[in-house]
Coordinates of C-alpha atoms and ligand atoms in Angstrom, one line a residue:
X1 CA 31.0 -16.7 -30.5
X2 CA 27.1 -15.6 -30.1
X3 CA 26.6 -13.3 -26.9
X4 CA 24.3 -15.1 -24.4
X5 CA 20.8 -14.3 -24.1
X6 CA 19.9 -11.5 -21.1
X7 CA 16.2 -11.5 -20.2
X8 CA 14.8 -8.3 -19.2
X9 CA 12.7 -7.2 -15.7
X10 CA 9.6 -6.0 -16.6
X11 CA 9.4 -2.5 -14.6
X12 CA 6.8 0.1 -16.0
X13 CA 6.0 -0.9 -18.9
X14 CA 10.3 -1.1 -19.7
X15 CA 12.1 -4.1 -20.3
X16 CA 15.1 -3.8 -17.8
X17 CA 18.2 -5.4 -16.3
X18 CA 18.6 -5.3 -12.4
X19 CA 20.2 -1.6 -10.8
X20 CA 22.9 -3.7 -9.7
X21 CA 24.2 -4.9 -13.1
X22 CA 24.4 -8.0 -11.4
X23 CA 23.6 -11.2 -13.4
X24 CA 22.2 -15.1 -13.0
X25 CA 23.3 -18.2 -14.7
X26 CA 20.4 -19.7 -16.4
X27 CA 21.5 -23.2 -16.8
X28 CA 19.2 -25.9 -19.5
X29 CA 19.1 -28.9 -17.3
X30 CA 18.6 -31.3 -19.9
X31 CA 22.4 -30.5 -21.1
X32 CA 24.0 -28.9 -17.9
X33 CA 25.5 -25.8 -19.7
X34 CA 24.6 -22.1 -19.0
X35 CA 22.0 -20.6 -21.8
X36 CA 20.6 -17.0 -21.1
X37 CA 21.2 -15.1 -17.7
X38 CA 18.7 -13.4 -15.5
X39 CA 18.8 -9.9 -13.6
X40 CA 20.2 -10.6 -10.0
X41 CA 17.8 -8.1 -8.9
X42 CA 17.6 -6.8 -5.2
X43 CA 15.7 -4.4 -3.1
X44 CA 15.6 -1.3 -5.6
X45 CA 14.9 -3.2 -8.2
X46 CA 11.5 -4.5 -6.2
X47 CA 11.1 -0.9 -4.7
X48 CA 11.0 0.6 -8.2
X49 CA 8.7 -2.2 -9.4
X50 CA 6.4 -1.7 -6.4
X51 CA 6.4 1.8 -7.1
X52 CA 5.3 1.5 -10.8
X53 CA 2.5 -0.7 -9.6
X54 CA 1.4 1.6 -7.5
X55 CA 1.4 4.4 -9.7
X56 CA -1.2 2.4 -12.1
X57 CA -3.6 0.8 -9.2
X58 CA -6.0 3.7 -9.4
X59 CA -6.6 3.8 -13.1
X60 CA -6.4 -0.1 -13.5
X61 CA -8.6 -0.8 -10.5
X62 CA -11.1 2.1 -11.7
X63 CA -11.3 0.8 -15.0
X64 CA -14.4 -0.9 -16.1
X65 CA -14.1 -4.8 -15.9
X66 CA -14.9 -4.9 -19.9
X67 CA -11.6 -3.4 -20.5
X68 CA -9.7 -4.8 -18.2
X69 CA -11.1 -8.5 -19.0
X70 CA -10.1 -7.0 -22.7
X71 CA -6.8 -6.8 -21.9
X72 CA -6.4 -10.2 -20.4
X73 CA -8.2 -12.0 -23.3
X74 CA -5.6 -9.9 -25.7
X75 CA -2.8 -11.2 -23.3
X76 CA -4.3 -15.0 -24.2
X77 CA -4.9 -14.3 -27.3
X78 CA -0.9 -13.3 -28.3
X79 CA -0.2 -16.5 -26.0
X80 CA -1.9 -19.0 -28.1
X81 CA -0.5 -17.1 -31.4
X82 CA 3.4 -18.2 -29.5
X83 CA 2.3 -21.4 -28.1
X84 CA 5.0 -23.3 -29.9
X85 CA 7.5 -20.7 -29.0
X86 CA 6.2 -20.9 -25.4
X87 CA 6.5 -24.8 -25.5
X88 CA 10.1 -25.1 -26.7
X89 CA 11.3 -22.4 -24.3
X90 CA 9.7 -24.1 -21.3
X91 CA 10.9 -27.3 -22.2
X92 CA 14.8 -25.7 -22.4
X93 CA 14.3 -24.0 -19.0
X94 CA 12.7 -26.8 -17.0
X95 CA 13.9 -30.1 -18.9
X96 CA 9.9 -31.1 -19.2
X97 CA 9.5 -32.9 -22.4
X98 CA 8.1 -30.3 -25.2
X99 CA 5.0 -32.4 -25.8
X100 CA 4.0 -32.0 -22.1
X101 CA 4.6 -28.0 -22.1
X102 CA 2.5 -27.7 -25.7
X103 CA -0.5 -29.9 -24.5
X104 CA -0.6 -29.0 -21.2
X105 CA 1.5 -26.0 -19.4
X106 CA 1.0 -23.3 -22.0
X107 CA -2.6 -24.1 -23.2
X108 CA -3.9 -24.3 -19.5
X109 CA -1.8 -21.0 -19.3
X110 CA -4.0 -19.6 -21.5
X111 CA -6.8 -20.9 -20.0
X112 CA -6.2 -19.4 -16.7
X113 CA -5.7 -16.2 -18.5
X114 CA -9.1 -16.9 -20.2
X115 CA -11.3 -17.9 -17.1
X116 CA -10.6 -15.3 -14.9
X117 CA -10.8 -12.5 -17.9
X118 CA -14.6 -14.1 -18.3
X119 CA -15.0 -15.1 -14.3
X120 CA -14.4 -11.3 -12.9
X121 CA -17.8 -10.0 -14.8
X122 CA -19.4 -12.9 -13.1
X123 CA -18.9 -12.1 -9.6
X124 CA -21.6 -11.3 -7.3
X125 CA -21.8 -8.9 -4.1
X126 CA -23.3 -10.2 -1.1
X127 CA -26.5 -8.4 0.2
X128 CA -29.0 -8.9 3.2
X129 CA -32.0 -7.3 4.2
X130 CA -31.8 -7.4 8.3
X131 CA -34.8 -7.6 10.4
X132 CA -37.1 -4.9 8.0
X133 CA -34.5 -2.1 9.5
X134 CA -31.0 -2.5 7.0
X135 CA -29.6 -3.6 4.0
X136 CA -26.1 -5.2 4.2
X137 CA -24.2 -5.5 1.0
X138 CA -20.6 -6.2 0.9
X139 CA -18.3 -4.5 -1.4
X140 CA -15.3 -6.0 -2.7
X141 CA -12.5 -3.4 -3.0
X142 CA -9.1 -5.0 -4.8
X143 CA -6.3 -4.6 -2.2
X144 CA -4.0 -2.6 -4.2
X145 CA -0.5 -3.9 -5.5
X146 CA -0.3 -8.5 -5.2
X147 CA 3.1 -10.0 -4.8
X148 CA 2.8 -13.2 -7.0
X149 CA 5.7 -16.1 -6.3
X150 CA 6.0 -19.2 -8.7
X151 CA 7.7 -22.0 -8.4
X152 CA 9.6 -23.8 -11.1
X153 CA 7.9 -26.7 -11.5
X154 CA 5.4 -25.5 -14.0
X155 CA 6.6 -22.4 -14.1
X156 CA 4.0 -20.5 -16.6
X157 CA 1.0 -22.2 -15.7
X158 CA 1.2 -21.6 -12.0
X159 CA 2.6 -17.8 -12.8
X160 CA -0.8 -17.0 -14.6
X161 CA -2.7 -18.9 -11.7
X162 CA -1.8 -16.1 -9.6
X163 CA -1.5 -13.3 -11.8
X164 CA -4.7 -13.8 -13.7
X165 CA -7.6 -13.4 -10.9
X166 CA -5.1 -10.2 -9.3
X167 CA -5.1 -8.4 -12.9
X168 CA -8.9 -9.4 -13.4
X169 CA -10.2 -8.0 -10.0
X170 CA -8.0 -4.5 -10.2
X171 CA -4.6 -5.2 -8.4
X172 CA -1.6 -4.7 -9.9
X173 CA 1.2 -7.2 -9.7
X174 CA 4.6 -7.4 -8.7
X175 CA 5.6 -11.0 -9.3
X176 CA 8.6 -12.6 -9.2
X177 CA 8.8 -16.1 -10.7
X178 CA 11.6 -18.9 -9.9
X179 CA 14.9 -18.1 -10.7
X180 CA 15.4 -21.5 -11.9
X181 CA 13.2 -21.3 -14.8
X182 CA 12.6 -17.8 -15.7
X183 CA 11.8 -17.4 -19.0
X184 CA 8.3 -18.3 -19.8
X185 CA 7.6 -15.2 -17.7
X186 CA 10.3 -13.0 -19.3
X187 CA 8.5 -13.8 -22.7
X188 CA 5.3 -13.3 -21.2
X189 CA 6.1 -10.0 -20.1
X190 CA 7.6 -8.8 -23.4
X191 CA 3.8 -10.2 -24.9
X192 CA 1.9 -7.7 -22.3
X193 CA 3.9 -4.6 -23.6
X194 CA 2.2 -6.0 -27.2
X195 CA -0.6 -6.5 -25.8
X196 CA -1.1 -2.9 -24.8
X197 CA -1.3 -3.3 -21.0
X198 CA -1.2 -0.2 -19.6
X199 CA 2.5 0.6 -17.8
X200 CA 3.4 -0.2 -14.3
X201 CA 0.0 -3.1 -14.2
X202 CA 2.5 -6.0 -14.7
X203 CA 5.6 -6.0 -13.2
X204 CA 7.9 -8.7 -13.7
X205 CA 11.0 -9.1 -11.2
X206 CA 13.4 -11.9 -11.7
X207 CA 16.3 -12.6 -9.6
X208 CA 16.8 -15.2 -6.1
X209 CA 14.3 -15.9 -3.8
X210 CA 16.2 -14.8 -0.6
X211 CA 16.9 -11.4 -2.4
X212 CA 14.3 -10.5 -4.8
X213 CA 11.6 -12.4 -3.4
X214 CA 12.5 -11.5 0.5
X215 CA 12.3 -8.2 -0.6
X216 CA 9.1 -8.4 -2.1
X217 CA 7.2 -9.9 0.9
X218 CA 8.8 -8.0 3.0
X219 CA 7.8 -4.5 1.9
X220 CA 5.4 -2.6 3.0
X221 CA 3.3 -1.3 0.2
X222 CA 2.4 -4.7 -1.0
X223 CA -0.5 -5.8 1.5
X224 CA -1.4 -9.3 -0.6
X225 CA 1.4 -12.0 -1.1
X226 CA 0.2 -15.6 -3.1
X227 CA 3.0 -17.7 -3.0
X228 CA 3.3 -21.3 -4.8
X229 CA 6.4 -23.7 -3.6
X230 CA 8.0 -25.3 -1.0
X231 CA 6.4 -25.7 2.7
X232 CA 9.9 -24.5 4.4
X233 CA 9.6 -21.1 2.0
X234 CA 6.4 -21.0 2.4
X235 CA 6.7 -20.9 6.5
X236 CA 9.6 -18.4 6.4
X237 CA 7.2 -16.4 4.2
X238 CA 4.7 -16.9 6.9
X239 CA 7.3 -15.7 9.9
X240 CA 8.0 -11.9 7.4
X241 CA 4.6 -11.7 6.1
X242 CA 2.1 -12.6 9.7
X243 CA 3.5 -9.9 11.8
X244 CA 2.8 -7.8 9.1
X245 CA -0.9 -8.3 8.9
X246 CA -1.0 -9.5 5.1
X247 CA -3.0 -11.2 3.2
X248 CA -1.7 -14.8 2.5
X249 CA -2.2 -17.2 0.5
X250 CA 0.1 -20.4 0.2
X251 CA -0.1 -23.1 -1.7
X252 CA 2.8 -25.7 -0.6
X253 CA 4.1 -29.2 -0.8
X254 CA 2.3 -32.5 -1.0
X255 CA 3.2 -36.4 -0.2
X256 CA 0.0 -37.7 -2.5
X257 CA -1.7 -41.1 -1.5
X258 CA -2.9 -42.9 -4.7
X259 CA -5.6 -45.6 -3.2
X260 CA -6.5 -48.6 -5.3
X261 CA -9.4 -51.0 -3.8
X262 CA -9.4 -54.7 -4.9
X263 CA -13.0 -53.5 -7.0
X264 CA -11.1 -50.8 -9.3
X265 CA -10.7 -51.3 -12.8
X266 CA -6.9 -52.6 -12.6
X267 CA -5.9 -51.1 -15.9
X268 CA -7.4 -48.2 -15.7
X269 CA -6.6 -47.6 -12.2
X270 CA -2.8 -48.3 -13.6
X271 CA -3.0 -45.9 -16.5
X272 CA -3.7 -43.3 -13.9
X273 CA -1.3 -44.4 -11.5
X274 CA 2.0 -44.2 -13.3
X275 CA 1.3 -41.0 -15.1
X276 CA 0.4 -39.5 -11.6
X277 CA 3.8 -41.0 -10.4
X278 CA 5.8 -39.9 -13.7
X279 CA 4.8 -37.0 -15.5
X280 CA 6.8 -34.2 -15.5
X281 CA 9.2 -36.1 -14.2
X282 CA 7.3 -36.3 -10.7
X283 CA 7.7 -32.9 -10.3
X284 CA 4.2 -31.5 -9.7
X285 CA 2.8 -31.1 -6.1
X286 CA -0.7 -33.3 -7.7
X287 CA 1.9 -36.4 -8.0
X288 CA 0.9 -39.6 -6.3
X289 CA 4.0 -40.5 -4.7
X290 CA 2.6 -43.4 -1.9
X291 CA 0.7 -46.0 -3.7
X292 CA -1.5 -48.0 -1.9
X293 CA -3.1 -51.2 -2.9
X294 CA -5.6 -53.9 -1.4
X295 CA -3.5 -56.8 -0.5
X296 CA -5.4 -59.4 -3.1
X297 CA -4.4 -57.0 -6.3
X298 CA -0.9 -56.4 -4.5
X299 CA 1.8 -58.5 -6.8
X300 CA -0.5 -57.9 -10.4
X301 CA -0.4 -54.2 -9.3
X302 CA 3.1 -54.0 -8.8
X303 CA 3.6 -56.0 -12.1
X304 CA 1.6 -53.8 -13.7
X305 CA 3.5 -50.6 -12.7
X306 CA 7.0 -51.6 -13.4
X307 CA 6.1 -52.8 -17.0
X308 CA 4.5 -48.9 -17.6
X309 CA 7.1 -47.6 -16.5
X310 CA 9.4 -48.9 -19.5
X311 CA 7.3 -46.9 -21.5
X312 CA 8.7 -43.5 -19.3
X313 CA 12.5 -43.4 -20.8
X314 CA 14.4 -40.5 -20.4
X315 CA 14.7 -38.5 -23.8
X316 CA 16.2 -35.3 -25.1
X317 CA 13.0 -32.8 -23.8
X318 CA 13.1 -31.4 -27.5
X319 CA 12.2 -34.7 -29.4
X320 CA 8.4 -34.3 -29.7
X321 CA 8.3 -38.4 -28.8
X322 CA 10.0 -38.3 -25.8
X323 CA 7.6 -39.0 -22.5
X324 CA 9.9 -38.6 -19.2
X325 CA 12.3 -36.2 -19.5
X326 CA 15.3 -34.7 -17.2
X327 CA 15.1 -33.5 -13.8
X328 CA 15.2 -29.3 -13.2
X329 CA 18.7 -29.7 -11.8
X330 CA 21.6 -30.9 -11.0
X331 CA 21.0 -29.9 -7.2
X332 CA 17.5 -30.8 -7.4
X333 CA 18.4 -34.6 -8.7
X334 CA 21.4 -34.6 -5.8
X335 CA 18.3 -34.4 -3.9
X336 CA 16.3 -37.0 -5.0
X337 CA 19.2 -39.2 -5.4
X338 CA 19.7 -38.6 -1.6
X339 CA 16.2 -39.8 -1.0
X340 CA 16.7 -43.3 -3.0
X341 CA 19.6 -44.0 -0.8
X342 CA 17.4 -42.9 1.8
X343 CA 15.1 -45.6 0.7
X344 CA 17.5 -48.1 0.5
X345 CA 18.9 -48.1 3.9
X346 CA 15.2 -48.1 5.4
X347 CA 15.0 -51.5 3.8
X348 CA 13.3 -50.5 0.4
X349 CA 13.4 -52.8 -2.4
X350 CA 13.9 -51.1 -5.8
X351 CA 11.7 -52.9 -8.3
X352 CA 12.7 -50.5 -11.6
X353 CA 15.0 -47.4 -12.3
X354 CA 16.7 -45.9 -9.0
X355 CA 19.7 -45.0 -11.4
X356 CA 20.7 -42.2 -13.7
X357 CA 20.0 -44.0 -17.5
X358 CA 22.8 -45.4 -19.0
X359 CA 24.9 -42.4 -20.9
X360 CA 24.6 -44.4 -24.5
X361 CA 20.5 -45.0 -24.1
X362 CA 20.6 -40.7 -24.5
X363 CA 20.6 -38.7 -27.5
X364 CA 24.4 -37.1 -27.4
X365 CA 22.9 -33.5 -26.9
X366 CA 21.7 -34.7 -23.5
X367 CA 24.4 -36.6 -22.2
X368 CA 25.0 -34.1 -19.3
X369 CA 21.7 -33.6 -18.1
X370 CA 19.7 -33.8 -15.1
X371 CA 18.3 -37.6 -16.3
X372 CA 17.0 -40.3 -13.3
X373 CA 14.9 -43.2 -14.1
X374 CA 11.7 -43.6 -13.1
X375 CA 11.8 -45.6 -9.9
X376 CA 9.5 -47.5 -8.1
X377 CA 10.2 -48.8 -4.8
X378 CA 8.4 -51.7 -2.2
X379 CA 8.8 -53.2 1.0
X380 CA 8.7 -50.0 3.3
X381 CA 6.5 -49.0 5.8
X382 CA 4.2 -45.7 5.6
X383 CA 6.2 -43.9 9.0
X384 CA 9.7 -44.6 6.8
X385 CA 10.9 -40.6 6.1
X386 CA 10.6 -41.9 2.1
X387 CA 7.3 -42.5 2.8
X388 CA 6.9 -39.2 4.8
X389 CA 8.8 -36.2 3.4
X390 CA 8.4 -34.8 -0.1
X391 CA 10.7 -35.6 -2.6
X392 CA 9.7 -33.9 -5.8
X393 CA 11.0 -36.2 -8.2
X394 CA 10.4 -39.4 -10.3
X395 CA 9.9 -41.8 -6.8
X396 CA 6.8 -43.6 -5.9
X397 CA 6.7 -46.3 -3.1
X398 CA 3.9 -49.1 -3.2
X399 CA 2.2 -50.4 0.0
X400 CA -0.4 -52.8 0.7
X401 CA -3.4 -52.7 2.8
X402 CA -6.1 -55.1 3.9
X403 CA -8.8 -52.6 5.5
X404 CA -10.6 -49.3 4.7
X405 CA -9.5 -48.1 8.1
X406 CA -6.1 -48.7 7.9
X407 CA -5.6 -47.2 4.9
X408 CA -7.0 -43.8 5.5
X409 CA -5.1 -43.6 8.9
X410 CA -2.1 -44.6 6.7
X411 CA -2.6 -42.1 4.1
X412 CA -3.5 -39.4 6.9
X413 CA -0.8 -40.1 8.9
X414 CA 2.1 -37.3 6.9
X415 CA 1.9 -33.5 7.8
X416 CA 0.5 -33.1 4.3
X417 CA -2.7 -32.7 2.6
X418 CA -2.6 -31.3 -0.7
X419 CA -4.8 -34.1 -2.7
X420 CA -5.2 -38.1 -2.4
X421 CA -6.3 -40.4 -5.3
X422 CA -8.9 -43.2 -4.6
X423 CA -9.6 -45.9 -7.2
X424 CA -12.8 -48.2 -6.9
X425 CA -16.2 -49.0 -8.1
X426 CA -18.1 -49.1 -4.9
X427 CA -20.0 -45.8 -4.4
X428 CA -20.6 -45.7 -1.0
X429 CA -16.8 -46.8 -0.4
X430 CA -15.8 -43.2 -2.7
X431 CA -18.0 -41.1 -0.8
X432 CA -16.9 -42.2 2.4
X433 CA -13.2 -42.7 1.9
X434 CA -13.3 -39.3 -0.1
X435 CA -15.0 -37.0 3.1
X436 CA -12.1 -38.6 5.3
X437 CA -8.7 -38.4 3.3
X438 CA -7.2 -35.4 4.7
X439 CA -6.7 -33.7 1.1
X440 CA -7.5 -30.1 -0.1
X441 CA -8.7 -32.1 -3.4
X442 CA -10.1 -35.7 -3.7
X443 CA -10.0 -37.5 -7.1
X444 CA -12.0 -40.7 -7.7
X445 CA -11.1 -42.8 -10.3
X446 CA -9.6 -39.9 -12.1
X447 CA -6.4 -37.5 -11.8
X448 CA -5.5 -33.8 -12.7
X449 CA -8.9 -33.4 -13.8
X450 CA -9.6 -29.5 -13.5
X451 CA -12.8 -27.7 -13.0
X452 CA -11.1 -23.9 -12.5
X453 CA -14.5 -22.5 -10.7
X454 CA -13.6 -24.8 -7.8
X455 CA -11.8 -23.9 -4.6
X456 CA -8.1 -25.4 -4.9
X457 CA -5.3 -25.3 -2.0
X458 CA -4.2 -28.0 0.4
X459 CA -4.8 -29.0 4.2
X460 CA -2.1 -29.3 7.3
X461 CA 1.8 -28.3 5.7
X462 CA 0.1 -28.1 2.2
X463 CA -0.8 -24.9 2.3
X464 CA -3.2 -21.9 3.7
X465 CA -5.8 -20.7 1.8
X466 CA -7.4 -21.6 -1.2
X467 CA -6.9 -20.5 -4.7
X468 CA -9.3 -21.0 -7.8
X469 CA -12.5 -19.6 -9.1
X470 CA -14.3 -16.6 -6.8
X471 CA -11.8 -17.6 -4.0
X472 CA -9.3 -16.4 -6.1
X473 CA -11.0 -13.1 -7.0
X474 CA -11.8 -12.9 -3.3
X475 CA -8.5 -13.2 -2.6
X476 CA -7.2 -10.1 -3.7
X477 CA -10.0 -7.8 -2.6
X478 CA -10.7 -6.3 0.9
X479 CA -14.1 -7.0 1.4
X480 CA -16.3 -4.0 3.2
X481 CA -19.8 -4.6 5.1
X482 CA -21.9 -1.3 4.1
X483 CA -24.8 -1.1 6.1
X484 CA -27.6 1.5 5.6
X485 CA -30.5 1.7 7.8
X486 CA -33.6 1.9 6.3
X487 CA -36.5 4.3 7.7
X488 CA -40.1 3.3 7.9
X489 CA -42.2 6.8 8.4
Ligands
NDP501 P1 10.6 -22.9 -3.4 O1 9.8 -22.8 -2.2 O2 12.1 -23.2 -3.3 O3 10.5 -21.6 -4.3 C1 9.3 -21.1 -4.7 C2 9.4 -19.6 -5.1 O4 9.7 -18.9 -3.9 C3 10.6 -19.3 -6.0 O5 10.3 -18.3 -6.9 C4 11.7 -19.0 -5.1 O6 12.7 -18.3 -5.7 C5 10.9 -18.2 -4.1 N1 11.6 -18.0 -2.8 C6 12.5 -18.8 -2.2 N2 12.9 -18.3 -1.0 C7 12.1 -17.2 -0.8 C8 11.9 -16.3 0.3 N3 12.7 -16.4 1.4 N4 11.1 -15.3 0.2 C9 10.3 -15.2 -0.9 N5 10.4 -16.0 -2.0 C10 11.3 -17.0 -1.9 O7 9.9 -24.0 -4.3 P2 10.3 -24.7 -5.6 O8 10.5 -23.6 -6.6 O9 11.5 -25.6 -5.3 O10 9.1 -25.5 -6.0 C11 8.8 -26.8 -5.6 C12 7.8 -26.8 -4.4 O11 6.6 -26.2 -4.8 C13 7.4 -28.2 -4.0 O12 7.4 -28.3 -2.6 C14 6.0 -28.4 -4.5 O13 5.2 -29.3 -3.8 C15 5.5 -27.0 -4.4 N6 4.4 -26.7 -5.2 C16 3.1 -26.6 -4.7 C17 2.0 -26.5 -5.5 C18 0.7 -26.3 -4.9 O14 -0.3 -25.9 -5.6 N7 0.4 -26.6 -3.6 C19 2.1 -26.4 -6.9 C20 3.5 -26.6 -7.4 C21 4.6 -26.7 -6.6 P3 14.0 -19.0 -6.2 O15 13.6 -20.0 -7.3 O16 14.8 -18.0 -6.8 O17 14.6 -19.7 -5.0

């Protein structure tokens, strides 16, 4: 029988398992059966990483951005040499068809290894000359060792997001990335030992969040914490990390409006709308998950969804053909389930999927998997907790609207504000609509389109902070006001 795979901390430069001995199930979801485990690492095992970080701060933060921008370009560099390893091992651990993960997790992985690499020799210091008696100028000091915490959704892309702009500026990193689908960021830390990065810059810490990631926010020497995932984490991160006077940044959940005007151009405007509804199985906080639509296109709308969404059928992730594939897991499709009986009882209608595929439409290797149908569901109001609370998963609802008014106070009215989708030819009508949709990012006739110089993060329960370009850099720097008097004889 072949052993199971073990991935590896990444602690000083040394690939190791956790103090403990202790191990994780590391479970495909596309087949339901255990593949590789993960270090069930605990409190030494985050002490010793911290330590190693801090050992290397002063020689990575004093070493000139050149090198250090070297060292990120190499880390890119090795990434795009694996990108079809990279792609068929994200697609095991997260059930994301392979075709998504090669086109768009690991080569925007890269990229975010890339921008901020070339983005930290581009940054600029502040500097004022006051009243003809000082000059201010503001020097940007990195804070010393980040805490970086990723969520599972896209688990290497959003990893690098964080890592990236800590590394270029001078921190080192502890991170610690979802249990649930570690190993992008195991293999990514066996690439930064080829890659020559000095020991102890990376660390890599796998384990649960309520041990290994607890344990990162909560100690002492780690003064910068970015965290990606859930709002209700992201608050009990909030509750360890505020009384402690860190720096914070949180990027959480999102319950996306998707806002198509009678003027829009209908087929484009449905193009858009089912891939933000379905890709990656709904799982990415940027879904549109509440679709409104101007009462007169209402029914073609509708129409118009439900026969896309035949073209979303669940497929064995591996198959470079298949578009929609399964679920992270088993609890997390429990979850959704729950919701669609939610949805249901509040009087929804379910116009397509709402079920897990027959077993015989699935390849046999897949038959045990995580699978749900893309579902779209009408007839409920925009107060109704489907249409309220985040549900992470393959689920969209579809409202209509008659006015401009009531559709922003609709698409206000969640404790969310991560980003809102607005679909119409009328000019005027984006620019207005756009300033009032409570959303960290806007999109007009367009979605997931990414500009990585711009400031990203979300309003009300979606987060705190922003993320992105020199916000990013700023992030993980203290910033100092040096002010020098100058004489006039
Ligand atoms: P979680 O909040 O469950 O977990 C995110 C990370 O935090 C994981 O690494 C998790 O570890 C860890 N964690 C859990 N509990 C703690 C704790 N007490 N202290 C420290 N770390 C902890 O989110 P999911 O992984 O389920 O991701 C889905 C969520 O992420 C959705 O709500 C989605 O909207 C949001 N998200 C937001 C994005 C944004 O940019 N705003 C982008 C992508 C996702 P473990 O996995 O081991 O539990």
């Amino acid at each position: 029988m072949a052993t199971m795979e073990q991935l590896a901390n990444l602690i000083n430069g040394q690939q190791v398992s956790a103090h403990s001995g202790k191990w994780l199930d590391n479970v495909e979801p596309a087949t339901g059966a255990v593949y590789s485990q993960i270090p069930h690492s605990d409190q030494t095992d985050i002490n010793a990483a911290v330590t190693a970080a801090n050992n290397a701060f002063a020689e990575w933060s004093a070493m000139p951005v050149a090198k250090r921008s070297a060292h990120l370009q190499a880390l890119a560099d090795l990434l795009e040499e694996n990108l079809e390893d990279f792609a068929h091992a994200e697609s095991i651990d997260t059930g994301k068809p392979v075709s998504l993960a090669r086109t768009v997790d690991i080569p925007r992985a890269v990229a975010n290894l890339r921008f901020f690499a070339a983005a930290v020799a581009h940054t600029q210091s502040d500097a004022y000359f006051t009243d003809n008696h000082a000059i201010n100028y503001t020097l940007r000091k990195p804070v010393g060792v980040a805490g970086c915490i990723s969520p599972w959704n896209l688990p290497l892309y959003l990893f690098t997001w964080k890592i990236a702009p800590a590394l270029a500026i001078g921190c080192t990193v502890v991170g610690k990335p979802s249990e649930i689908t570690p190993m992008t960021a195991h293999k990514l830390g066996a690439l930064t030992i080829d890659a020559g990065f000095p020991q102890g810059v990376l660390n890599i810490v796998h384990g649960s969040g309520a041990t290994a990631g607890a344990a990162l926010v909560e100690h002492p020497d780690v003064p910068a914490i970015s965290f990606t995932g859930g709002t209700v984490t992201g608050q009990a991160i909030a509750r360890t990390a505020g009384p402690m006077l860190k720096k914070l940044a949180l990027e959480l959940g999102g319950k996306n409006p998707f806002i198509v005007f009678e003027d829009a151009n209908m087929p484009e405007a449905l193009d858009h709308a089912i891939r933000a509804a379905f890709t990656n199985q709904g799982q990415i906080c940027l879904c549109g998950s509440r679709i409104f639509v101007q009462r007169s296109r209402y029914d073609e709308f509708v129409a118009g969804m439900i026969e896309r969404a035949q073209d979303f059928k669940p497929g064995d992730p591996l198959d470079h053909e298949t578009r929609f594939g399964s679920l992270v897991s088993a609890e997390h499709k429990q979850k959704v389930c729950s919701y669609i009986q939610l949805a249901k009882d509040e009087g929804g209608t379910i116009e397509c999927g709402g079920k897990e595929p027959d077993a015989d439409a699935l390849p046999p290797r897949v038959r045990g998997g995580c699978f749900l149908e893309p579902t779209i569901i009408t007839g409920l109001n925009a107060q109704c907790r489907t249409n309220q609370e985040e549900i992470f998963g393959p689920v969209t609802t579809i409202m209509p609207f008659d006015h401009e008014e009531e559709v922003l106070q609709r698409a206000n009215g969640t404790p969310y504000g991560l980003a809102a989708m607005l679909w119409t030819n009328d000019l005027d009508r984006a620019h207005r609509i756009a300033g009032q949709l409570d959303a960290g990012t806007v999109w007009v006739n367009c979605w997931l389109l990414r500009d990585l110089r711009v400031p990203f993060g979300g309003m009300k329960q979606s987060g705190l902070g922003r993320e992105g370009g020199t916000e990013a850099l700023h992030f993980f720097t203290e910033p100092k006001n040096i002010c020098i008097r100058v004489r006039h004889n």
